[in-house]
PDB file of C-alpha atoms and ligand atoms in Angstrom:
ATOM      1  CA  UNK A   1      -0.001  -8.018  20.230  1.00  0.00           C
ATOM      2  CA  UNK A   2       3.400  -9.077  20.695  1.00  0.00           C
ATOM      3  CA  UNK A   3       6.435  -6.962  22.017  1.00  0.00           C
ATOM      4  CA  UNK A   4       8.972  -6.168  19.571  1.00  0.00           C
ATOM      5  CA  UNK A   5      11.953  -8.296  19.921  1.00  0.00           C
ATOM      6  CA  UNK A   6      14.657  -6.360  18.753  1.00  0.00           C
ATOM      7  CA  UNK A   7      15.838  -2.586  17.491  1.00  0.00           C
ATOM      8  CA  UNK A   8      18.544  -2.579  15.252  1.00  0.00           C
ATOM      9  CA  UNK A   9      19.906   1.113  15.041  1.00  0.00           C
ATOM     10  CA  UNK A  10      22.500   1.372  12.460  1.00  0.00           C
ATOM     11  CA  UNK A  11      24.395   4.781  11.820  1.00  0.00           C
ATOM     12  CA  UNK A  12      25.990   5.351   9.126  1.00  0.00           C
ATOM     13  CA  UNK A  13      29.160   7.233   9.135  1.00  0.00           C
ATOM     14  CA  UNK A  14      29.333  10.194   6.740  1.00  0.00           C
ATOM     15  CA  UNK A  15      32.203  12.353   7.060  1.00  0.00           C
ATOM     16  CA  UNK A  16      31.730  15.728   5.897  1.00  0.00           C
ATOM     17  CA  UNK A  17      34.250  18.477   4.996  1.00  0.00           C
ATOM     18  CA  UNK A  18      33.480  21.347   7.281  1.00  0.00           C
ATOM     19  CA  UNK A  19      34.453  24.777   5.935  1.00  0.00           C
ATOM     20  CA  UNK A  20      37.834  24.759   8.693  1.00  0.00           C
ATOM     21  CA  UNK A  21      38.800  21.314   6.371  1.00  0.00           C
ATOM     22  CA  UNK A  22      37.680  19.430  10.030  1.00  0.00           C
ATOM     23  CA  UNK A  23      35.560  15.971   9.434  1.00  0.00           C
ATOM     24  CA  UNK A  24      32.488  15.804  11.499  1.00  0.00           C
ATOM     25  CA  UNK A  25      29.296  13.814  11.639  1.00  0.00           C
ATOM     26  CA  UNK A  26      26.016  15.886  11.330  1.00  0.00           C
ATOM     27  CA  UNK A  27      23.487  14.601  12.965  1.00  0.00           C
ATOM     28  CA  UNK A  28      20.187  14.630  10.802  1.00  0.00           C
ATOM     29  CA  UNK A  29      16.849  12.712   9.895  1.00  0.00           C
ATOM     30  CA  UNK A  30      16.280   9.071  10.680  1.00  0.00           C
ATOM     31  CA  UNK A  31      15.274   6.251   8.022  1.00  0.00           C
ATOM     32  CA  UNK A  32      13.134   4.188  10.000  1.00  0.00           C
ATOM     33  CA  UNK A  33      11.480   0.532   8.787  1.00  0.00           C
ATOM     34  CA  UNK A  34      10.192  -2.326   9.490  1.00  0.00           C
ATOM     35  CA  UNK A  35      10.939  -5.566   8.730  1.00  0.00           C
ATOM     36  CA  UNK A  36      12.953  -6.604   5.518  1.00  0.00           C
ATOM     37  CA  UNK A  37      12.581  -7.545   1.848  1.00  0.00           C
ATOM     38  CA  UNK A  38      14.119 -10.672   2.030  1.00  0.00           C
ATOM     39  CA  UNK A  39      11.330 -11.526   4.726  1.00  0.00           C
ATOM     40  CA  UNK A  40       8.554 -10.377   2.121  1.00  0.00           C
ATOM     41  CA  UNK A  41       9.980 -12.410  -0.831  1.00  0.00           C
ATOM     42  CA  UNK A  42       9.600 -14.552   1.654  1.00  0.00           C
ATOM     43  CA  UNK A  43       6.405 -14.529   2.536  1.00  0.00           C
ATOM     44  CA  UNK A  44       6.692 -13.004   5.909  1.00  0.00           C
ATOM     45  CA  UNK A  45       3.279 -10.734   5.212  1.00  0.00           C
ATOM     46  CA  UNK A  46       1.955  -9.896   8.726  1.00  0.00           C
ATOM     47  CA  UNK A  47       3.844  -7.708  11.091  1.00  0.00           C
ATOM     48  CA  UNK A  48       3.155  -6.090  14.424  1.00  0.00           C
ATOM     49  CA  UNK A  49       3.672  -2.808  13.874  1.00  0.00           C
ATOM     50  CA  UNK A  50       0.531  -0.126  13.218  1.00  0.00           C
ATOM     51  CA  UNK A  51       0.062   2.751  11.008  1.00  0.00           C
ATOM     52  CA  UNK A  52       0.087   4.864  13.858  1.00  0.00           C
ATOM     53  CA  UNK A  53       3.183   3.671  15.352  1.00  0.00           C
ATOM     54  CA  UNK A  54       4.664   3.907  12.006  1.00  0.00           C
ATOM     55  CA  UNK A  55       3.456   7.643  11.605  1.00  0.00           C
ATOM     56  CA  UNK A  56       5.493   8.548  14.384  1.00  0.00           C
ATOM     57  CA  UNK A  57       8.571   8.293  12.625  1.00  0.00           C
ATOM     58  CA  UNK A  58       8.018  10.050  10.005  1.00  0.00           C
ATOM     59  CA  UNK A  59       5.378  11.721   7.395  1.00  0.00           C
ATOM     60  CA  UNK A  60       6.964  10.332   4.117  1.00  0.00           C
ATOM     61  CA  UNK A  61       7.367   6.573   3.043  1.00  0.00           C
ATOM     62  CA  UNK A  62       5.950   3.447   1.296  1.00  0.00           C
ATOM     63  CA  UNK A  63       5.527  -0.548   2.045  1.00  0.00           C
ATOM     64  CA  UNK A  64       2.551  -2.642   1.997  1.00  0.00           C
ATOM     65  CA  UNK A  65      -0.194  -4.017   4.670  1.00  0.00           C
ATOM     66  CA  UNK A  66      -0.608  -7.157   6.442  1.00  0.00           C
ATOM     67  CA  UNK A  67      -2.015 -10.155   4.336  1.00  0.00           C
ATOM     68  CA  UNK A  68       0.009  -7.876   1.155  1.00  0.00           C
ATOM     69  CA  UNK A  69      -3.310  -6.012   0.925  1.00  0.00           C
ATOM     70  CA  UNK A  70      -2.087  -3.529  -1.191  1.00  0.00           C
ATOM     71  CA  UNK A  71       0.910  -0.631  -1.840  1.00  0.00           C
ATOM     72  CA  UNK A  72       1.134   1.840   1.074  1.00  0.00           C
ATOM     73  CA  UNK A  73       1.632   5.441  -0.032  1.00  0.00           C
ATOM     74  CA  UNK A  74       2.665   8.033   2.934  1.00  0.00           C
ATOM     75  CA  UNK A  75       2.591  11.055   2.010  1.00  0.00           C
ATOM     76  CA  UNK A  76       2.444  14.659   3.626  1.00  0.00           C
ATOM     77  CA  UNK A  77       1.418  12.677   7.190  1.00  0.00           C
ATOM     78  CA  UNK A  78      -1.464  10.999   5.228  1.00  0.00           C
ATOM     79  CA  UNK A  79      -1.436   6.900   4.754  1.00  0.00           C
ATOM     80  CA  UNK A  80      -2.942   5.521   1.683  1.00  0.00           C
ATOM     81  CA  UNK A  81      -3.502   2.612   0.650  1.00  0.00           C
ATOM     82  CA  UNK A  82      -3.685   1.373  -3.183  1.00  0.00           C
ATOM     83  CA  UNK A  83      -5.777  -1.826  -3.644  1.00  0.00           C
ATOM     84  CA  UNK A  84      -5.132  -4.131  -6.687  1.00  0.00           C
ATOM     85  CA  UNK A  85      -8.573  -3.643  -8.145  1.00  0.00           C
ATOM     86  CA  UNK A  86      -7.472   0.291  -8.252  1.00  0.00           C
ATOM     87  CA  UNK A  87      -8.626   2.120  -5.528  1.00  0.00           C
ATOM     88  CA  UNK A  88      -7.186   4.348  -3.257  1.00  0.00           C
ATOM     89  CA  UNK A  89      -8.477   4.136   0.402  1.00  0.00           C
ATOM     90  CA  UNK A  90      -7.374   6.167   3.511  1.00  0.00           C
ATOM     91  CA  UNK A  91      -5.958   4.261   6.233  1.00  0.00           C
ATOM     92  CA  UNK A  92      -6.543   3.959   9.356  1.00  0.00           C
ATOM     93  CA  UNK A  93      -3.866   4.436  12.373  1.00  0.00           C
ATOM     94  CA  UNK A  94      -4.902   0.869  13.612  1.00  0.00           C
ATOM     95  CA  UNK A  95      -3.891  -0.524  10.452  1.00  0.00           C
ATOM     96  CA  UNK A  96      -1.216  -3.136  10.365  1.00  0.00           C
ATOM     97  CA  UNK A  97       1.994  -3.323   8.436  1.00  0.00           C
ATOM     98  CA  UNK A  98       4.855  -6.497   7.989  1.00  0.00           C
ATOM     99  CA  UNK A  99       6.829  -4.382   5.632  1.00  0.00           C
ATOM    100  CA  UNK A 100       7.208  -0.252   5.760  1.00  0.00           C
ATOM    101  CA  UNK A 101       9.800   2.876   5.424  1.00  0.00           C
ATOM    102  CA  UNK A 102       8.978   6.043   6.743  1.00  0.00           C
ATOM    103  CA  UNK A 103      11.229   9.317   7.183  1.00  0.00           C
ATOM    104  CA  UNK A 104      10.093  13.160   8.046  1.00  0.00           C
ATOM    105  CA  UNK A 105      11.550  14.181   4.338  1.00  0.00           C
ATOM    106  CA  UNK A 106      12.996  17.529   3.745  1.00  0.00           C
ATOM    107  CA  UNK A 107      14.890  18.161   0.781  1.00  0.00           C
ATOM    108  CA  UNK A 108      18.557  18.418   0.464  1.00  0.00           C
ATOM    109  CA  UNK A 109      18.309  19.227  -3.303  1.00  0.00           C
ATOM    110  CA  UNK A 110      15.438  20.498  -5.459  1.00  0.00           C
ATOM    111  CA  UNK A 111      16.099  20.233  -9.255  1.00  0.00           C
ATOM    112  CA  UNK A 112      13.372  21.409 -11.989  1.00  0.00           C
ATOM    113  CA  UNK A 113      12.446  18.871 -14.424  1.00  0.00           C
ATOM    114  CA  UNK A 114      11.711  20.849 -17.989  1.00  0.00           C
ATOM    115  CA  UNK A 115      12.208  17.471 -19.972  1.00  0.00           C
ATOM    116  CA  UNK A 116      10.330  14.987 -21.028  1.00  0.00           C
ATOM    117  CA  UNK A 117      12.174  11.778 -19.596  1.00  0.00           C
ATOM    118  CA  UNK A 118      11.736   8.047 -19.714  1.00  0.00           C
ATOM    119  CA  UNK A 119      11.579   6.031 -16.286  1.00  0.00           C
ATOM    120  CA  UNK A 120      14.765   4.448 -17.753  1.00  0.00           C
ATOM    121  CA  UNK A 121      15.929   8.127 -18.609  1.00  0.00           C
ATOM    122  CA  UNK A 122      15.282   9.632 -15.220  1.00  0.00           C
ATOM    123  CA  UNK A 123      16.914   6.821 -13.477  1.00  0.00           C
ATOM    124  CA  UNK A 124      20.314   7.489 -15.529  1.00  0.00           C
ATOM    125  CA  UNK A 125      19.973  11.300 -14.285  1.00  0.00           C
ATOM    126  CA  UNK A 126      19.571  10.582 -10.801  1.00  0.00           C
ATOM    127  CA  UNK A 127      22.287   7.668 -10.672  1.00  0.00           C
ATOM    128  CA  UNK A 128      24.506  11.200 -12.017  1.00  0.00           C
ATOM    129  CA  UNK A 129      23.468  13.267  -8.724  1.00  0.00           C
ATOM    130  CA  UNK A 130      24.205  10.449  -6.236  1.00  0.00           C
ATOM    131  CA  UNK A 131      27.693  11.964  -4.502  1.00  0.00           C
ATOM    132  CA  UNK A 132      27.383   9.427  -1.488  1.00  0.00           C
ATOM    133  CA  UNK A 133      26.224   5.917  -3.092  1.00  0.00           C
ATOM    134  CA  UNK A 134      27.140   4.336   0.179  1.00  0.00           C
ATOM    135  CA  UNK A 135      24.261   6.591   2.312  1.00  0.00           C
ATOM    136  CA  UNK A 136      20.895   6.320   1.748  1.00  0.00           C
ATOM    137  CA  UNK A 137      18.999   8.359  -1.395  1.00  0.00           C
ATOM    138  CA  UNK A 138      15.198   9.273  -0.774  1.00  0.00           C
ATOM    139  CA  UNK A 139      13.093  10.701  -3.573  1.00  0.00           C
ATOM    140  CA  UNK A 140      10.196  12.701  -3.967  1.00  0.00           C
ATOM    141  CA  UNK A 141       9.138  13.645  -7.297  1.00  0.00           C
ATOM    142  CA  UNK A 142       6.423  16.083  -8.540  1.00  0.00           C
ATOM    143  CA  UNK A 143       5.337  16.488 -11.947  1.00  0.00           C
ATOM    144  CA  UNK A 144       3.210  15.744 -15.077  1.00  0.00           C
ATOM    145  CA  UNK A 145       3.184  12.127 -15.923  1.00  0.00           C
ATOM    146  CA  UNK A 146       2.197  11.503 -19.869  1.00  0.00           C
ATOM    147  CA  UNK A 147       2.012   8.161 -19.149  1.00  0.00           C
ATOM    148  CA  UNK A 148       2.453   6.003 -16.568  1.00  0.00           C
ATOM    149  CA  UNK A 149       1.970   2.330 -15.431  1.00  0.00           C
ATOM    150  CA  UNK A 150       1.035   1.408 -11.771  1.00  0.00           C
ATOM    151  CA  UNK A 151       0.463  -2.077 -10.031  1.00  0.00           C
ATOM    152  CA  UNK A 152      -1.276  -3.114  -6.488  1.00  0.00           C
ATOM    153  CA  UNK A 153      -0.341  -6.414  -4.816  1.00  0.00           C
ATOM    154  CA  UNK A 154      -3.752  -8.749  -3.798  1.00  0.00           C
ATOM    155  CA  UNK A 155      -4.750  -9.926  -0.410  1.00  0.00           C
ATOM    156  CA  UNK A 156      -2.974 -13.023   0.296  1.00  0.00           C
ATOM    157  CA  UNK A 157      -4.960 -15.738   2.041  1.00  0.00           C
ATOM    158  CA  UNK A 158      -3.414 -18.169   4.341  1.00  0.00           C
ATOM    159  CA  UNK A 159      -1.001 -20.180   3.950  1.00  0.00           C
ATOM    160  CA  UNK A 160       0.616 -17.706   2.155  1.00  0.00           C
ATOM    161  CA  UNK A 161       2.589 -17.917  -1.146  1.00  0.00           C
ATOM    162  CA  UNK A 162       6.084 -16.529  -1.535  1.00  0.00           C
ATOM    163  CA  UNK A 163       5.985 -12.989  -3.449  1.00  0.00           C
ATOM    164  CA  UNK A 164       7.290 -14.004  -6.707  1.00  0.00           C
ATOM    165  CA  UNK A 165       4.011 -16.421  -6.723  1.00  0.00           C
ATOM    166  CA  UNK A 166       1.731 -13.490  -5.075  1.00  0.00           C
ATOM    167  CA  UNK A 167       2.813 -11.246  -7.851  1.00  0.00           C
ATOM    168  CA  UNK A 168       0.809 -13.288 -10.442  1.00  0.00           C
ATOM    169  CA  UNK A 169      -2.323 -11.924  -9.497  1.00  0.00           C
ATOM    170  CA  UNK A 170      -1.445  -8.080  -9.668  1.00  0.00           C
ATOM    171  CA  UNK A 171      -3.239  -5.470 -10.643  1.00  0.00           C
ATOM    172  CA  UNK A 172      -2.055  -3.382 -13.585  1.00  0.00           C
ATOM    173  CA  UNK A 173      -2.851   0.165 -14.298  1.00  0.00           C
ATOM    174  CA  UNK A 174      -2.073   2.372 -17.421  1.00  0.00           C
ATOM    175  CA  UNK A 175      -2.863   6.157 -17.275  1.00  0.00           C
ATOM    176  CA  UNK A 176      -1.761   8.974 -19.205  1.00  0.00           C
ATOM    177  CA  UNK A 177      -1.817  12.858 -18.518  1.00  0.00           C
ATOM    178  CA  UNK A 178      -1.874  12.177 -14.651  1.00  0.00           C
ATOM    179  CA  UNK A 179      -0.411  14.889 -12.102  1.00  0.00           C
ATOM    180  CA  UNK A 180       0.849  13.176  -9.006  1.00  0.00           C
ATOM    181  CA  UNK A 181       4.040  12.572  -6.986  1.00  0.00           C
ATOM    182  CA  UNK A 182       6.645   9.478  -7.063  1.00  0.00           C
ATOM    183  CA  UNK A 183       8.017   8.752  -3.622  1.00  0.00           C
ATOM    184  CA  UNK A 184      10.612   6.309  -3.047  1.00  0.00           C
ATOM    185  CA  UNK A 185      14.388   5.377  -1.694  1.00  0.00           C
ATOM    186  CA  UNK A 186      17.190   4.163  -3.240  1.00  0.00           C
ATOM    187  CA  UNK A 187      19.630   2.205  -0.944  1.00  0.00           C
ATOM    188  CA  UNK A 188      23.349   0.874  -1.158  1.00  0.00           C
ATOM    189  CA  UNK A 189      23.876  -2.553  -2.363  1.00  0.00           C
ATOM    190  CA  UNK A 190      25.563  -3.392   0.466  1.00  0.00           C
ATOM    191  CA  UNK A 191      21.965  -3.179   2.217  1.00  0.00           C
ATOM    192  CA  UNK A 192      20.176  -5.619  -0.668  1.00  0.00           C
ATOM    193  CA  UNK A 193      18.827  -7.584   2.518  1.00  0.00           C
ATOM    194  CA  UNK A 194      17.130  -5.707   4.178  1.00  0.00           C
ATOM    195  CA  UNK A 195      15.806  -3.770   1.510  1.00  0.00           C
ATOM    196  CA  UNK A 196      15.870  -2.603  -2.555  1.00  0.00           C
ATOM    197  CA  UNK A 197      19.308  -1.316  -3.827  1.00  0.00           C
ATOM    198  CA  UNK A 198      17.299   0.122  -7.034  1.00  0.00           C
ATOM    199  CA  UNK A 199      14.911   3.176  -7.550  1.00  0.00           C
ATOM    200  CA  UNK A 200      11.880   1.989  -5.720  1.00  0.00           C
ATOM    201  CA  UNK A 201       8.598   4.449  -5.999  1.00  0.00           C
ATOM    202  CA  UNK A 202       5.321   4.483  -5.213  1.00  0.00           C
ATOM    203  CA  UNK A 203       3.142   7.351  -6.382  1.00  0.00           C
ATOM    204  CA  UNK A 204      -0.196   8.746  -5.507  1.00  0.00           C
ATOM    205  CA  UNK A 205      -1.908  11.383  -8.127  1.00  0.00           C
ATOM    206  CA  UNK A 206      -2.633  14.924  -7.245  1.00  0.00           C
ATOM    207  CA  UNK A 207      -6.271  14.222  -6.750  1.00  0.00           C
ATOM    208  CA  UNK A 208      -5.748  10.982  -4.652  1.00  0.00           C
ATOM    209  CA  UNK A 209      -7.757   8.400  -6.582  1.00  0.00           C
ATOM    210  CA  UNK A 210      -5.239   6.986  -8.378  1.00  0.00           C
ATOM    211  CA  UNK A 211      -1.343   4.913  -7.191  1.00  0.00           C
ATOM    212  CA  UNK A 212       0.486   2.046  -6.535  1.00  0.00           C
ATOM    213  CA  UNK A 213       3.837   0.852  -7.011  1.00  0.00           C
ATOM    214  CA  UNK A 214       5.417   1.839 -10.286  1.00  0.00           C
ATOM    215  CA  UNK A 215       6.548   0.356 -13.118  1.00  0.00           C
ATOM    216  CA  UNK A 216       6.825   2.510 -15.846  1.00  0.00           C
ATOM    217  CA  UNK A 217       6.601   6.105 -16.949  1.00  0.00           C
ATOM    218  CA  UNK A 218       7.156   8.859 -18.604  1.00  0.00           C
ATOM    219  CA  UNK A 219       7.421  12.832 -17.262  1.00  0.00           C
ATOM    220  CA  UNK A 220       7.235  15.674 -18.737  1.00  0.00           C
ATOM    221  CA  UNK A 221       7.776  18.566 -16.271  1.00  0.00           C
ATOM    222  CA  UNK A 222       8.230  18.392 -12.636  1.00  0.00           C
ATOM    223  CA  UNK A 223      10.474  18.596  -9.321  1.00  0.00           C
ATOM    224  CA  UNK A 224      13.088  16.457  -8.072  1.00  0.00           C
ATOM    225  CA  UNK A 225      13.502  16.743  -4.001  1.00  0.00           C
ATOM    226  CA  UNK A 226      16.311  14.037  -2.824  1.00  0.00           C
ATOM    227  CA  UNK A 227      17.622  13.378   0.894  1.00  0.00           C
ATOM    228  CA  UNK A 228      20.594  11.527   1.731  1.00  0.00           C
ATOM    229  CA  UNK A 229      20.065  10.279   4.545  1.00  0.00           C
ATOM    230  CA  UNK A 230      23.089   8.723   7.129  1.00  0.00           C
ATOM    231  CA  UNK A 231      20.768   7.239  10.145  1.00  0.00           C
ATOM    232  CA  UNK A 232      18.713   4.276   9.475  1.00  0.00           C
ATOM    233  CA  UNK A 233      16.496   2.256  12.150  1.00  0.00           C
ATOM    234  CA  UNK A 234      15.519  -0.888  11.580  1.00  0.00           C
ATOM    235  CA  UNK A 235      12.951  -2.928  13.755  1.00  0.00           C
ATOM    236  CA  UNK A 236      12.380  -5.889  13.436  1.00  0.00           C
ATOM    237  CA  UNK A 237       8.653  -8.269  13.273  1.00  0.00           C
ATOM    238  CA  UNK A 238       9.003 -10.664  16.529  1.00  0.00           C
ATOM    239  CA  UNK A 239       6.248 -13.173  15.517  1.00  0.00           C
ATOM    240  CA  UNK A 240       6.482 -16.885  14.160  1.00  0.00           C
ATOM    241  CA  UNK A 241       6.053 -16.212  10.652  1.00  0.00           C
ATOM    242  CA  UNK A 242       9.452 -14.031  11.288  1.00  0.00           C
ATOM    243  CA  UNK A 243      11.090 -16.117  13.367  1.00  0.00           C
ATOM    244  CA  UNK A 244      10.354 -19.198  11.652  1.00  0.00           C
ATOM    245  CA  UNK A 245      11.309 -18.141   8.052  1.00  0.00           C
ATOM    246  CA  UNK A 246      14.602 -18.808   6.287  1.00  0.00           C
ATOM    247  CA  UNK A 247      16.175 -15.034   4.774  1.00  0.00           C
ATOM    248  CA  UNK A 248      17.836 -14.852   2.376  1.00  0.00           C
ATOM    249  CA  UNK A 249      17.687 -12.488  -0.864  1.00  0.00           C
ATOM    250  CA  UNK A 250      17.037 -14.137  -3.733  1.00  0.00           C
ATOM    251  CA  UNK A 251      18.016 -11.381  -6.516  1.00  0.00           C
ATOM    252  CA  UNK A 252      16.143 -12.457  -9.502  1.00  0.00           C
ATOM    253  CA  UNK A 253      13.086 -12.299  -7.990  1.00  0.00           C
ATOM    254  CA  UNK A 254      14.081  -8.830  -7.126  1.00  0.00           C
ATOM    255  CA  UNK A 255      13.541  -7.805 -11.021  1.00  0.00           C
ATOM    256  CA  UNK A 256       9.039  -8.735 -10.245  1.00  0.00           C
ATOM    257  CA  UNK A 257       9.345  -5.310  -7.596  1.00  0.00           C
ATOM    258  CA  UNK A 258      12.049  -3.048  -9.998  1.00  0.00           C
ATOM    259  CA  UNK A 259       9.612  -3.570 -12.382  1.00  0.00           C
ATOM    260  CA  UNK A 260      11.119  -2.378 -16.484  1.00  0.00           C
ATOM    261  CA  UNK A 261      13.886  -1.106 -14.865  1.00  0.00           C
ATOM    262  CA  UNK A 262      16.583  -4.559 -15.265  1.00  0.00           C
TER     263      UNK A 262
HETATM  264 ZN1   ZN B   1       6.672  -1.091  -4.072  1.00  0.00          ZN
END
């Protein structure tokens, strides 16, 4: 395996009022990931970096496998992955990833969800609790789903295709009356590079047979945890597929991963 060529740490500033009225930075958890999106619209679907190694940064995230073989769903310390013909497989640490986020997520604010909301719905009310768009927003979401609609990228073969061509081939899943949890970020537009500056969720049911990436739903009751989060790491693939690609975010494409929501 190749060494990794380069660590990008990036710290945001945030500025917080201190009961004296004195600014300070608090130091706190660290956004970590790998690679970018504009590599994986790209094509860029092999990476260097292993489960394991990605486990060590933090117990909570999302991102896909090498050859696109799937969603990733990490949740509680556990790695899943969702295939596209529906199944949900444990995986293992020696794994490989070209694209993944991971944070150790404790919540900053819980809210109780006693409404039945659309994805579209939901979306509006957390856009309303975002005090810092310019930081970074991570969700997790428990609840009752009455319906939902999930997808799982397919195994790419080489050479591969870009992702708005890999897409094509997804599969689609419709449940309804499903338990689970939606994980995801939300990042600032100014980072639309490196990675989505939408809602982006995954989810994995209670009874861990059934996820993927998600593009529609509707809850019923649940729990809102978010995390706004200042420090974000961000290491970069050093391989030829990397190297060799051209990046640059194409944002129309973008609309394929924010599924209904544009
Ligand atoms: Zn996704």
């Amino acid at each position: 395996m190749r060494s990794i060529l380069l660590i990008v740490l990036i710290y945001l500033s945030c500025f917080c009022n201190s009961t004296q009225g004195q600014k300070r930075d608090i130091p706190g958890p660290k956004i970590f990931q790998y690679s970018t999106l504009s590599a994986l619209l790209e094509g860029v679907y092999d990476g260097n970096l292993t489960i394991g190694e990605l486990r060590k940064h933090g117990d909570f995230g999302m991102g896909t496998f090498n050859a696109l073989n799937g969603e990733m769903i990490l949740l509680d310390g556990k790695c899943y992955q969702a295939t596209s013909d529906g199944k949900i497989l444990t995986v293992k640490d020696s794994t490989h990833t070209p694209f993944a986020v991971a944070l150790n997520f404790s919540p900053d604010t819980i809210i109780k969800l006693n409404r039945r909301l659309s994805m579209i719905e939901l979306d509006k009310y957390l856009d309303r609790l975002i005090t810092k768009p310019n930081l970074i927003s991570a969700y997790r979401i428990r609840g009752s789903f009455d319906s939902i609609s999930i997808r799982s990228v397919p195994k790419q073969e080489k050479p591969y295709k870009r992702l708005i061509e890999a897409y094509k081939k997804q599969g689609v899943f419709n449940f309804t009356k499903l338990e689970g949890t939606l994980l995801g970020f939300k990042f600032p537009s100014y980072l639309k590079e490196v990675n989505l500056d939408n809602y982006h969720f995954h989810f994995l049911s209670n009874d861990k047979t059934k996820g993927g990436h998600i593009l529609n739903y509707t809850i019923s009751i649940g729990e809102i945890e978010i995390k706004t989060v200042q420090n974000y790491e961000l290491q970069l693939p050093d391989n030829a597929e990397f190297n060799g690609t051209k990046l640059e975010n194409k944002k129309k494409e973008l609309q394929l991963i924010e599924g209904s929501r544009k």
